[in-house]
Coordinates of C-alpha atoms in Angstrom, one line a residue:
X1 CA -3.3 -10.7 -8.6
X2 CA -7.1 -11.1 -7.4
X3 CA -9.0 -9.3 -9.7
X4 CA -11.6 -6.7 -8.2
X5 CA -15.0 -6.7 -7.5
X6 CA -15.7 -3.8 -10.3
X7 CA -13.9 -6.3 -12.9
X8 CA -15.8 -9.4 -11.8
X9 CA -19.1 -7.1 -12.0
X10 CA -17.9 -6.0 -15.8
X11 CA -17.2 -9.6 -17.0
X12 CA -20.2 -10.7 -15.9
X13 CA -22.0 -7.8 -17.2
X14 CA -20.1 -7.8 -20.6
X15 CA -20.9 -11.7 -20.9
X16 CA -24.5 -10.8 -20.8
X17 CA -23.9 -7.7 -23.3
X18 CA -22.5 -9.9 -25.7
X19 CA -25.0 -12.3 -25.2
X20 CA -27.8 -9.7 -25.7
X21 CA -26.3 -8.5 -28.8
X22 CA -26.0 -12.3 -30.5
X23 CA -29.4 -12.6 -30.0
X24 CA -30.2 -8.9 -31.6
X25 CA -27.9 -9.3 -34.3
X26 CA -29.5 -13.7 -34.9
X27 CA -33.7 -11.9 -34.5
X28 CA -31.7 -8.5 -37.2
X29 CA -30.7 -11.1 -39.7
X30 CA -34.0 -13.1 -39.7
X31 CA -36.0 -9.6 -39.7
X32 CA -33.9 -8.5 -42.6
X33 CA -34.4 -11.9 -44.6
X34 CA -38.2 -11.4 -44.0
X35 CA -38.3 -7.7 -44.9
X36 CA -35.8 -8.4 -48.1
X37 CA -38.2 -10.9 -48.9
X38 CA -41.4 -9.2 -48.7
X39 CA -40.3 -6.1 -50.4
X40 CA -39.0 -8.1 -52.9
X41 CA -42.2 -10.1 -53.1
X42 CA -44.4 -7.2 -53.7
X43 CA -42.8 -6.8 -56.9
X44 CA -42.7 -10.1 -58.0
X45 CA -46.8 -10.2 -57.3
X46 CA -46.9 -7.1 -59.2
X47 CA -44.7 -8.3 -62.4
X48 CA -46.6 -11.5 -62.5
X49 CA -50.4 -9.6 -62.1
X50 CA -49.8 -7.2 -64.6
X51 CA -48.4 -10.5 -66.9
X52 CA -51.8 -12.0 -66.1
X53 CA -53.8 -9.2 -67.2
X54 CA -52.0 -9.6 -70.4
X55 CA -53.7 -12.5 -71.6
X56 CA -56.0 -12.6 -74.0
X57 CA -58.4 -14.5 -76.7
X58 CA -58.3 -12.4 -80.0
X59 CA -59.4 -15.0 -83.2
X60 CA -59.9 -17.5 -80.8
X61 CA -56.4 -17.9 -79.9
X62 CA -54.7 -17.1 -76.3
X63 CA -52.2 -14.4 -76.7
X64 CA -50.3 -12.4 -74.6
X65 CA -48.6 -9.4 -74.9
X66 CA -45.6 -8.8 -72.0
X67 CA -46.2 -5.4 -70.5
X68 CA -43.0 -3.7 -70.1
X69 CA -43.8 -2.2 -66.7
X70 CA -43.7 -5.6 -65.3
X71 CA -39.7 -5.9 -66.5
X72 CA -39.2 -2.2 -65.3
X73 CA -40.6 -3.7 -61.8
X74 CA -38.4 -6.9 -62.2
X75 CA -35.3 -4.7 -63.1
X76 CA -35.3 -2.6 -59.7
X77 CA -32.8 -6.1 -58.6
X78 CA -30.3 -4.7 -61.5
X79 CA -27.9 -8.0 -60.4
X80 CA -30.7 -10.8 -60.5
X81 CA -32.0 -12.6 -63.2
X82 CA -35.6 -13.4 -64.3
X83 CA -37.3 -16.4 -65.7
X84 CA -40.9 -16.3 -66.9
X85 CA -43.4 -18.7 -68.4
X86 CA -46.9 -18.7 -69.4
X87 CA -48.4 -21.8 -70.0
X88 CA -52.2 -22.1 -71.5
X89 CA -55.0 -23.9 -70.7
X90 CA -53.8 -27.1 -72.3
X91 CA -51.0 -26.9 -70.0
X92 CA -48.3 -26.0 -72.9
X93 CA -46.1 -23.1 -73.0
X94 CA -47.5 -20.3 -74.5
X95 CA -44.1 -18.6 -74.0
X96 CA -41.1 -18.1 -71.7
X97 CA -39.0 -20.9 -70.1
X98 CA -39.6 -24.3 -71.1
X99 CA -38.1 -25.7 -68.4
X100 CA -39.3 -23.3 -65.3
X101 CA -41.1 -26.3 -63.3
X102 CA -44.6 -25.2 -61.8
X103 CA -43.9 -24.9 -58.1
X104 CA -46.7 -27.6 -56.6
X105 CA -49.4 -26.1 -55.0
X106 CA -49.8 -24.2 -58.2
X107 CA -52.9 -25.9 -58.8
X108 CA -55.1 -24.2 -56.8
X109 CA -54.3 -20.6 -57.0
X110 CA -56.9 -18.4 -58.3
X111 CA -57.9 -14.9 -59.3
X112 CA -55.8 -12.3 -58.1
X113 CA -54.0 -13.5 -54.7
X114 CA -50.9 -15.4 -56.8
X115 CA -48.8 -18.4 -54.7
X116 CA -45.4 -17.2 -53.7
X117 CA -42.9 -19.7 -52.3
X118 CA -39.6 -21.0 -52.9
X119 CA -37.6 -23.3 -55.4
X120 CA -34.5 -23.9 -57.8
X121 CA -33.8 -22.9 -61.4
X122 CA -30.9 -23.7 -63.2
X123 CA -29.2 -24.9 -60.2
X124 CA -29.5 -21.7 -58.6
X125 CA -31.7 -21.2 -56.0
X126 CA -34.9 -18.6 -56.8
X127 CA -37.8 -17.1 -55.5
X128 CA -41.7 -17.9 -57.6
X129 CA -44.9 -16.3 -58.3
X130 CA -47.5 -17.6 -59.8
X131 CA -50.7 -16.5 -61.1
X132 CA -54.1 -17.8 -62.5
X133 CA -56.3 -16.3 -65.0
X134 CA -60.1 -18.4 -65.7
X135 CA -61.5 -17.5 -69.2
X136 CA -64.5 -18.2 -70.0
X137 CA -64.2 -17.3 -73.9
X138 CA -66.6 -19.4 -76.2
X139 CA -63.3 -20.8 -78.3
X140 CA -61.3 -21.4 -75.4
X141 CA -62.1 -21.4 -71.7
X142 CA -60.4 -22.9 -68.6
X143 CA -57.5 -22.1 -66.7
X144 CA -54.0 -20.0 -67.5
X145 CA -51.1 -19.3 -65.8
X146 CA -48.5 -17.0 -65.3
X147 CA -45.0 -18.1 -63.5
X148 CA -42.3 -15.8 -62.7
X149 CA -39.2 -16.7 -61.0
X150 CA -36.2 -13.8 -59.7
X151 CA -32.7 -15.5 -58.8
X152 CA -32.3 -14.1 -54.3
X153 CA -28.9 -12.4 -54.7
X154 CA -30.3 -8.4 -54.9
X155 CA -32.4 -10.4 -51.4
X156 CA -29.2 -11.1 -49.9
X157 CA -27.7 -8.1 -49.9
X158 CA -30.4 -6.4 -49.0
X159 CA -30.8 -8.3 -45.8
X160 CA -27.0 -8.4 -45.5
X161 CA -26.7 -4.4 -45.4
X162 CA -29.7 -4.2 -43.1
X163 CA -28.1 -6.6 -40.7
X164 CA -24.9 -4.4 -41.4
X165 CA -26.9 -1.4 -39.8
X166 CA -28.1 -3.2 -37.2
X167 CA -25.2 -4.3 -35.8
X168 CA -23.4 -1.0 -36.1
X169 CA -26.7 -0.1 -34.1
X170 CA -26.0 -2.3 -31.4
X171 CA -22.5 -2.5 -31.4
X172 CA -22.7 1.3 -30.4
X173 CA -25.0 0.6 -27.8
X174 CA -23.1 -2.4 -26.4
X175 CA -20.4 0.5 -26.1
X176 CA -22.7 2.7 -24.3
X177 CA -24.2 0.5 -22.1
X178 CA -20.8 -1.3 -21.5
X179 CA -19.1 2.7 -20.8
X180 CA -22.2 3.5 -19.0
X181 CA -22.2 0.2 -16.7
X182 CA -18.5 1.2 -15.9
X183 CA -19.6 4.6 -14.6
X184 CA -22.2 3.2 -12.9
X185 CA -20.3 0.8 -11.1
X186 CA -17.6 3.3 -10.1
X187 CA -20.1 5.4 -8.3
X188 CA -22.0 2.4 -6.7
X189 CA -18.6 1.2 -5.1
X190 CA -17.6 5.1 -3.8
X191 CA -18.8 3.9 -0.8
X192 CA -16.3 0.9 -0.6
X193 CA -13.2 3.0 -1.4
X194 CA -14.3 6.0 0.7
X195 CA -14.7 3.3 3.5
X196 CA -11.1 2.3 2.3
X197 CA -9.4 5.6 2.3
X198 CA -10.5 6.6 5.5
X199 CA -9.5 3.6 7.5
X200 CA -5.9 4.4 5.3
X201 CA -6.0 7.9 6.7
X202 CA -6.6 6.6 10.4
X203 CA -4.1 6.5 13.0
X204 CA -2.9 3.7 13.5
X205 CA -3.6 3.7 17.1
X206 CA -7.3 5.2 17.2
X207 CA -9.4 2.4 17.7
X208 CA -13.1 3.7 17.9
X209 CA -15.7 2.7 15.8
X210 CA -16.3 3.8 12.3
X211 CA -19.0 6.2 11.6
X212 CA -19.4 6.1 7.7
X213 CA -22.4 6.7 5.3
X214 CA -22.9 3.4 3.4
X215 CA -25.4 2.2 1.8
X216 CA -27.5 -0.8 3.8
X217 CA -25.7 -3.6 2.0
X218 CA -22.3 -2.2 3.8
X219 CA -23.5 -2.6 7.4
X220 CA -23.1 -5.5 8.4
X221 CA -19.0 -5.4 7.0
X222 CA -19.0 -1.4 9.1
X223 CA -20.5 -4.0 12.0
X224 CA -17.9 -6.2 11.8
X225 CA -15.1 -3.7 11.5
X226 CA -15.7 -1.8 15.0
X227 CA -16.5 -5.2 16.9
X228 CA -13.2 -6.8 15.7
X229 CA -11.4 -2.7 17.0
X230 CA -13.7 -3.1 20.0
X231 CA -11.9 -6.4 20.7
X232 CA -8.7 -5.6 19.5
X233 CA -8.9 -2.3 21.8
X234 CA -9.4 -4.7 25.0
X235 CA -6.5 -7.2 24.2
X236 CA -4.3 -4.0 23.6
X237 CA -5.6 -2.6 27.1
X238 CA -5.0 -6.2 28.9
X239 CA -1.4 -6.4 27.4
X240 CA -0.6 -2.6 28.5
X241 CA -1.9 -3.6 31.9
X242 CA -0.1 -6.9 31.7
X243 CA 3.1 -5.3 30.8
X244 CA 2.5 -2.6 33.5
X245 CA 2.1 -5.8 36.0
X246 CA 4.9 -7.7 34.5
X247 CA 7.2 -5.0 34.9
X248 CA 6.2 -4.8 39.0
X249 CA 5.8 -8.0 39.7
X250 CA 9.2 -9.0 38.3
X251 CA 11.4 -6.5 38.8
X252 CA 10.3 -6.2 42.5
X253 CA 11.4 -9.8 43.8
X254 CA 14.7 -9.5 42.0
X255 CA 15.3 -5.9 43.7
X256 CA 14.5 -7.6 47.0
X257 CA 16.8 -11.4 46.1
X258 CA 19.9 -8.5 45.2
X259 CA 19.0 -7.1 48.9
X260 CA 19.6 -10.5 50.4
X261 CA 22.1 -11.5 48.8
X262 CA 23.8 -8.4 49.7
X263 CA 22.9 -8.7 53.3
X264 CA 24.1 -12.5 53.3
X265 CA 27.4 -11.7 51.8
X266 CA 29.0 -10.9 55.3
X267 CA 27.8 -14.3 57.1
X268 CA 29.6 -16.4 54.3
X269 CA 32.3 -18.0 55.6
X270 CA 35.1 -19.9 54.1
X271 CA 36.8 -18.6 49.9
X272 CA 35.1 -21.3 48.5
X273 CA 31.5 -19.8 49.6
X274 CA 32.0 -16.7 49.2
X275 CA 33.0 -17.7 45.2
X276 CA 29.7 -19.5 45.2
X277 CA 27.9 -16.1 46.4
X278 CA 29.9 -14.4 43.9
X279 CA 28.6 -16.2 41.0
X280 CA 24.8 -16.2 42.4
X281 CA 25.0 -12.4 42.7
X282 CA 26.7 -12.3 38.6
X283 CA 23.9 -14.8 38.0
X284 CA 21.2 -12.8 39.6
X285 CA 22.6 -9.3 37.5
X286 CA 22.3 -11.1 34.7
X287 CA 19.0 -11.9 35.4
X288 CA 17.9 -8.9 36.3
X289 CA 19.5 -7.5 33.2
X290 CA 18.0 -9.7 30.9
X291 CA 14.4 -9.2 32.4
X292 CA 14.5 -5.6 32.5
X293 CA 15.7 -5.5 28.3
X294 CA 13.0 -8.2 27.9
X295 CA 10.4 -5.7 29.0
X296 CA 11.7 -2.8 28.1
X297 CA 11.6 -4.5 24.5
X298 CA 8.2 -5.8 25.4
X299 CA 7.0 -2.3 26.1
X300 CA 9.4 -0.4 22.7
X301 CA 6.8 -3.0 20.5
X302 CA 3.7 -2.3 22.3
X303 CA 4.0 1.6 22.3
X304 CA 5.3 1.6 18.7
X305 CA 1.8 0.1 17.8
X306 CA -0.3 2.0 20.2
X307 CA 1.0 5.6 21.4
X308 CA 0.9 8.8 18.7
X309 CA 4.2 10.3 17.9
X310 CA 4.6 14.3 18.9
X311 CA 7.2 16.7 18.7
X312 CA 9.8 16.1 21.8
X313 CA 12.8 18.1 22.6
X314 CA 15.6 15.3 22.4
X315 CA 17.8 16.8 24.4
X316 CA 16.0 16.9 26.9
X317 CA 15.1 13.0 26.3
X318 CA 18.7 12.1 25.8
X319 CA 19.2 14.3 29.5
X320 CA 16.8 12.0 31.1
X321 CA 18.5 8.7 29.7
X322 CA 21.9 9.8 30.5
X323 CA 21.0 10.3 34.3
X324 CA 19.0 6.9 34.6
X325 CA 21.1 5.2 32.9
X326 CA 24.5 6.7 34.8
X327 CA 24.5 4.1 38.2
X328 CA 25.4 6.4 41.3
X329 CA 28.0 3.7 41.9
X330 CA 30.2 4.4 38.9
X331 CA 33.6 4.3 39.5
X332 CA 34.9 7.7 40.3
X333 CA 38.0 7.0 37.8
X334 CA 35.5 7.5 35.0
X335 CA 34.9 10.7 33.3
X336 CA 31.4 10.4 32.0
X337 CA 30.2 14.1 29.9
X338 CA 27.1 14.4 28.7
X339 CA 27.4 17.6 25.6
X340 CA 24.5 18.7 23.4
X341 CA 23.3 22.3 21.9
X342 CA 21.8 25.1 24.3
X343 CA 18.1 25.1 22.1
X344 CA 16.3 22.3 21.6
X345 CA 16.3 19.6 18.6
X346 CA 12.9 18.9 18.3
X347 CA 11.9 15.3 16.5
X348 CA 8.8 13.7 16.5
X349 CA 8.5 11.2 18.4
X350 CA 7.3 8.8 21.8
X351 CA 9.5 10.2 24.0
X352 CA 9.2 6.9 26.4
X353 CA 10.5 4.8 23.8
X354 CA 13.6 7.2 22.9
X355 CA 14.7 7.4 26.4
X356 CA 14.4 4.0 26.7
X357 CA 16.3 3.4 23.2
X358 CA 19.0 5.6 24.1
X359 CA 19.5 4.3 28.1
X360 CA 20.5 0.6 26.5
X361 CA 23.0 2.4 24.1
X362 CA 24.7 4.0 27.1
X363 CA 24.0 1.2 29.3
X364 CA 25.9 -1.8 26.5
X365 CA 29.0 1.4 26.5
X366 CA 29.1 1.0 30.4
X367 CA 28.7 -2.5 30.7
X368 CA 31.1 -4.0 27.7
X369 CA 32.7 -1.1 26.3
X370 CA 34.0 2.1 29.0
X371 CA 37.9 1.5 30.0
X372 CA 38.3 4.8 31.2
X373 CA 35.7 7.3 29.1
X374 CA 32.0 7.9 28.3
X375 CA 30.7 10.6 26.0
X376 CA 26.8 11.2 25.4
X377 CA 26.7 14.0 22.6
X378 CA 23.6 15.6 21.0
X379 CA 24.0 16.5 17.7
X380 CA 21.8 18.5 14.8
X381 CA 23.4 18.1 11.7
X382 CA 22.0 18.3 7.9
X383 CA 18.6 18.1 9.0
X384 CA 19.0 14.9 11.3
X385 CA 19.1 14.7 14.7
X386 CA 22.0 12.6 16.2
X387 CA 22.6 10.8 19.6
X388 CA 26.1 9.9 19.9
X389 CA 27.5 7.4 22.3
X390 CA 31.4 7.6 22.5
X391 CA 33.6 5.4 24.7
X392 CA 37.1 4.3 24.6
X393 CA 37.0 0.7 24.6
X394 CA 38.0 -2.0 22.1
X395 CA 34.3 -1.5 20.2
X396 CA 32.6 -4.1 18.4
X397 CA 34.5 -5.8 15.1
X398 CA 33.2 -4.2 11.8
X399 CA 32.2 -7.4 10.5
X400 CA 30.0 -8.3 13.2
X401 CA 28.2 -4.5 12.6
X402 CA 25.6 -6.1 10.4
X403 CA 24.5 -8.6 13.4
X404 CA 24.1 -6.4 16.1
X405 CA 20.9 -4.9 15.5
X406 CA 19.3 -8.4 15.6
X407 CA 17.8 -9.7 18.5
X408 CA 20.0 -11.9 21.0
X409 CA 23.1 -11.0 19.1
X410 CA 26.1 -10.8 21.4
X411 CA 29.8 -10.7 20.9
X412 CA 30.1 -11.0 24.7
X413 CA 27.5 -13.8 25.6
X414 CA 30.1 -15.3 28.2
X415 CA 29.9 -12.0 29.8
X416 CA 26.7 -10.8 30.9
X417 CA 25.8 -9.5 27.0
X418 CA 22.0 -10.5 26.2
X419 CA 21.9 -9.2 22.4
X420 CA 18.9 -7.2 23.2
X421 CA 20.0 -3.4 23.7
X422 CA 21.1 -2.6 20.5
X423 CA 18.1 -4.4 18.9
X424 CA 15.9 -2.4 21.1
X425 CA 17.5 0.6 20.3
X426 CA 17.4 -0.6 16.3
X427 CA 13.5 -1.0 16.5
X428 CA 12.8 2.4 18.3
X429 CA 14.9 3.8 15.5
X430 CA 13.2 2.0 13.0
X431 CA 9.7 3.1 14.4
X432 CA 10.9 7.4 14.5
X433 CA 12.2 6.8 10.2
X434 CA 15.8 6.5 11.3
X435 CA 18.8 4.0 12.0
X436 CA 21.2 3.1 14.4
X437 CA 25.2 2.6 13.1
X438 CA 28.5 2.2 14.7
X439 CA 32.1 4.7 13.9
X440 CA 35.2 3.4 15.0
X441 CA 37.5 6.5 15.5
X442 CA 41.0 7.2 14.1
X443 CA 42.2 8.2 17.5
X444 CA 40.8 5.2 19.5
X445 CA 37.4 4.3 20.8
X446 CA 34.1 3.6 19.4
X447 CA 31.0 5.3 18.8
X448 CA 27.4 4.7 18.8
X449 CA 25.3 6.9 16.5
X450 CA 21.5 7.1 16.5
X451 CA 20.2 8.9 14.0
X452 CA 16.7 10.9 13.5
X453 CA 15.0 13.3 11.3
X454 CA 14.8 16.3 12.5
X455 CA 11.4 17.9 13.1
X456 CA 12.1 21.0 10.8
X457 CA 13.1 18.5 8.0
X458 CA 9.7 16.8 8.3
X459 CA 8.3 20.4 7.6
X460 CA 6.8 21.2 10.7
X461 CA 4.9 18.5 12.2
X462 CA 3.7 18.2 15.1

């Protein structure tokens, strides 16, 4: 299954989404590591400035006294630990962690903007400040310093839950812009599908251009629509015409070959030429036969595409096929009865084509099946419409039913049979939503049934 244009617009649309929101959620998780960091910062600069100011000379000795407040700042990361060290001017440790290293560049921080950078501590990885106090006391002067160090898990999870809300954040506007791209793409192809549903609605046989409000984009395909109708309406005009010609120019020369033939028949002399003229003339009904169901199927496929069903009394068509198809030269031995109800059984349909259908069923009876009998009945019965064609010949074998109705199909083809009247009859069927069968009858004979909706069943169209 080809997948549709709103799908391929959503994939591609939903690629770039999801692209979008990796590179939100990747520039979150850096912004959050940089905000965790600097928050966190600001108290580390604190602890270690307030453990700075703590120094002092008293009997000529550097003391220091830790200022609780800077272990209350400290302790805000409850799950991180802290290393401290304060080393003199000597360079020894006045108190603290022996072993916190100096982080280089330590060497030239001074007064009261301390160095804060990265480093390891016991193997675990920690964030330093440091800080540098100048005294200038008489007993001791030079340079002290104050190092603090806080272990980066309270960090972590501080940029991991802002990163958390983040993507929450965009997830639900990947949703919205994913739901409101949808709608969005529904509405910009109404135009497509309204374009679709009316040429669905269109008769099949209305062939004028399309008038639609598209946007610009659709022109050109509206453009192309009505010049392929526009061409398709003139081939359909040339093969009507060509049909119409066909029909004329054929028939006419066979009409006028029977004539002569039937005119010569009297100056053949001798058995063995008048056999000879015998077989042209079969030769020349068959012909004729075979040309007239060739166009008359010609013209059943063309109207089937091209002329609009309406309601038709079918009596009244079933009348008209019974009399064309009846020859004037029948023999007189025959009882041919033609029976149907005094109203009319209206069916939609091409009236044309159901005559036609109909004169090949009575015209196969006459030619392959009549011994003695021929029935046309019109019947209206469970809301169908049935053309029955009853005569009292041998019929058609039941297991050769399931042929018949395909073209060229002929249990008689050394006998004038062509195989195209009951296909003919099988398509116009076909075309009106209803069948052709066969009934063999208890009593003797055989029946043709054509069968059709009736109008009423169709719930009154017209």
């Amino acid at each position: 299954m080809r997948p549709s244009l709103a799908s391929r617009l959503m994939l591609r649309i939903g690629v770039l989404v999801a692209a979008g929101a990796v590179i939100l959620v990747t520039a979150a998780w850096y912004y959050a590591r940089a905000a965790a960091d600097d928050a966190y910062d600001r108290l580390l600069v604190g602890a270690v400035l307030q453990m700075t100011e703590s120094l002092a000379v008293e009997e000529g000795e550097l003391t220091v006294s830790l200022p609780v407040s800077a272990f209350e700042l400290l302790g805000l990361a409850g799950q991180d630990r802290i290393f401290y060290r304060v080393i003199d001017t000597a360079g020894r440790t006045l108190t603290g962690y022996d072993d916190l290293a100096v982080p280089p560049g330590a060497a030239g921080v001074m007064g009261d903007q301390p160095l804060v950078t990265g480093g390891r501590h016991g193997g675990e990885a920690v964030r330093m400040a440091v800080a540098a106090r100048r005294l200038t006391d008489p007993a001791i002067s030079g340079t002290a310093r104050v190092v603090v160090a806080q272990t980066e898990r309270a960090r972590r999870d501080l940029a991991r839950e802002l990163t958390l809300r983040v993507v929450g954040l965009v997830v639900v506007m990947a949703a919205v812009a994913v739901a409101g791209t949808m709608l969005a793409i529904r509405y910009a192809l109404r135009p497509v599908r309204g374009m679709g549903e009316a040429l669905g609605r269109r008769d099949p046989h209305d062939l004028t251009p399309l008038s639609p409000e598209v946007p610009r984009e659709l022109a050109p395909f509206v453009g192309s629509i009505n010049h392929f109708m526009g061409r398709l309406d003139q081939r359909v005009g040339g093969l009507q015409r060509f049909i119409a010609d066909a029909a004329h120019q054929i028939r006419t020369p066979l009409t006028a070959l029977s004539a002569q033939l039937d005119l010569l028949e009297p100056a053949v002399a001798g058995e063995d030429g008048r056999r000879h003229l015998a077989r042209v003339q079969d030769r020349l009904r068959e012909l004729s036969r075979l040309t007239n169901q060739l166009l008359s199927h010609a013209m059943v496929i063309h109207r089937a595409d091209v002329v609009q069903l309406k309601a038709v009394d079918l009596v009244d068509v079933a009348r008209r096929a019974f009399r064309s198809a009846i020859p004037i030269t029948i023999d007189h031995d025959t009882l041919v009865s033609f029976d149907a109800p005094q109203g009319p059984v209206m069916v939609l349909g091409d009236p044309v084509s159901l005559r036609e259908a109909i004169a090949n069923c009575i015209d196969n009876a006459l030619t392959h099946g009549v011994v003695s009998r021929l029935e046309v009945r019109v019947v209206a019965r469970d809301g169908r419409a049935l053309i029955e064609v009853e005569d009292d010949g041998p019929g058609i074998p039941a297991e050769d039913w399931p042929h018949m109705l395909q073209r060229f199909a002929t249990t008689r083809a050394g006998d004038g049979g062509t195989g195209l009247g009951f296909a003919i009859a099988a398509e116009v069927m076909a075309a009106h939503g209803g069948e052709l069968g066969f009934r063999r009858l208890e009593a003797g004979g055989f029946v043709v049934v054509a069968a059709l909706p009736q109008l009423a069943a169709r719930g009154g169209q017209a």
